[in-house]
Amino acid sequence: QVQLVESGGGLVQPGGSLRLSCAASGKFFSINAMGWYRQAPGKQREFVAAITSGGTTNYTDSVKGRFTISRDNAKNTVYLQMNALKPEDTAVYFCNADMTLAGIRYYREDYWGQGTQVTVSS
């Protein structure tokens, strides 16, 4: 069974920084893209950033220049460094991983973490 476990959320003042981590564990053949999404109260979940297994990154416009996504393939972990945080970044942040699993044949499956709360407030 595959698990994604996030950590690093919390309360921070505007302009501050946080680093989120998401570690994948369980039985899988490989991890393809990994990413972060967020959901603010009363809003739909939205894409924040993603990184491929080769290191290609993609960001939503509102976080470009402030957030950096990275991954450690040896540790099956993805990170989100968040700088210059704004109150509008307040949300529950979810980790996502596109994985290849091996059964009778190889197949791909999408997994989500449980979410970690990020609150930006003075």
Tab-separated table of N, CA and C in Angstrom, residues 30-34 51-55 69-74 76-79:
chain	number	residue	atom	x	y	z
A	30	SER	N	7.988	2.885	-9.526
A	30	SER	CA	8.661	4.167	-9.708
A	30	SER	C	7.675	5.303	-9.464
A	31	ILE	N	8.256	6.484	-9.212
A	31	ILE	CA	7.447	7.689	-9.062
A	31	ILE	C	7.673	8.555	-10.286
A	32	ASN	N	6.615	8.926	-10.938
A	32	ASN	CA	6.722	9.787	-12.110
A	32	ASN	C	6.696	11.241	-11.641
A	33	ALA	N	5.705	12.012	-11.984
A	33	ALA	CA	5.637	13.398	-11.509
A	33	ALA	C	5.155	13.446	-10.060
A	34	MET	N	5.632	14.443	-9.339
A	34	MET	CA	5.148	14.740	-7.991
A	34	MET	C	4.756	16.202	-7.964
A	51	ILE	N	6.838	18.607	-10.396
A	51	ILE	CA	8.193	18.307	-10.858
A	51	ILE	C	8.203	16.891	-11.417
A	52	THR	N	8.815	16.734	-12.577
A	52	THR	CA	8.890	15.417	-13.190
A	52	THR	C	10.047	14.622	-12.578
A	53	SER	N	10.130	13.362	-12.935
A	53	SER	CA	11.222	12.530	-12.436
A	53	SER	C	12.568	13.041	-12.932
A	54	GLY	N	12.556	13.753	-14.045
A	54	GLY	CA	13.787	14.303	-14.590
A	54	GLY	C	14.135	15.680	-14.077
A	55	GLY	N	13.240	16.262	-13.272
A	55	GLY	CA	13.527	17.551	-12.662
A	55	GLY	C	12.886	18.756	-13.335
A	69	ILE	N	9.879	24.078	-6.011
A	69	ILE	CA	9.638	22.654	-5.807
A	69	ILE	C	10.911	21.891	-6.151
A	70	SER	N	11.202	20.871	-5.362
A	70	SER	CA	12.375	20.036	-5.618
A	70	SER	C	12.062	18.620	-5.139
A	71	ARG	N	12.907	17.684	-5.511
A	71	ARG	CA	12.685	16.306	-5.075
A	71	ARG	C	14.006	15.596	-4.873
A	72	ASP	N	13.974	14.635	-3.964
A	72	ASP	CA	15.111	13.765	-3.704
A	72	ASP	C	14.650	12.365	-4.082
A	73	ASN	N	15.056	11.913	-5.253
A	73	ASN	CA	14.576	10.620	-5.749
A	73	ASN	C	15.059	9.462	-4.871
A	74	ALA	N	16.217	9.603	-4.254
A	74	ALA	CA	16.731	8.537	-3.391
A	74	ALA	C	15.878	8.383	-2.140
A	76	ASN	N	12.595	9.381	-2.147
A	76	ASN	CA	11.182	9.392	-2.572
A	76	ASN	C	10.422	10.547	-1.928
A	77	THR	N	11.047	11.707	-1.911
A	77	THR	CA	10.500	12.855	-1.208
A	77	THR	C	10.467	14.068	-2.126
A	78	VAL	N	9.381	14.826	-2.019
A	78	VAL	CA	9.259	16.089	-2.737
A	78	VAL	C	9.141	17.204	-1.708
A	79	TYR	N	9.708	18.358	-2.040
A	79	TYR	CA	9.708	19.500	-1.138
A	79	TYR	C	9.056	20.696	-1.827
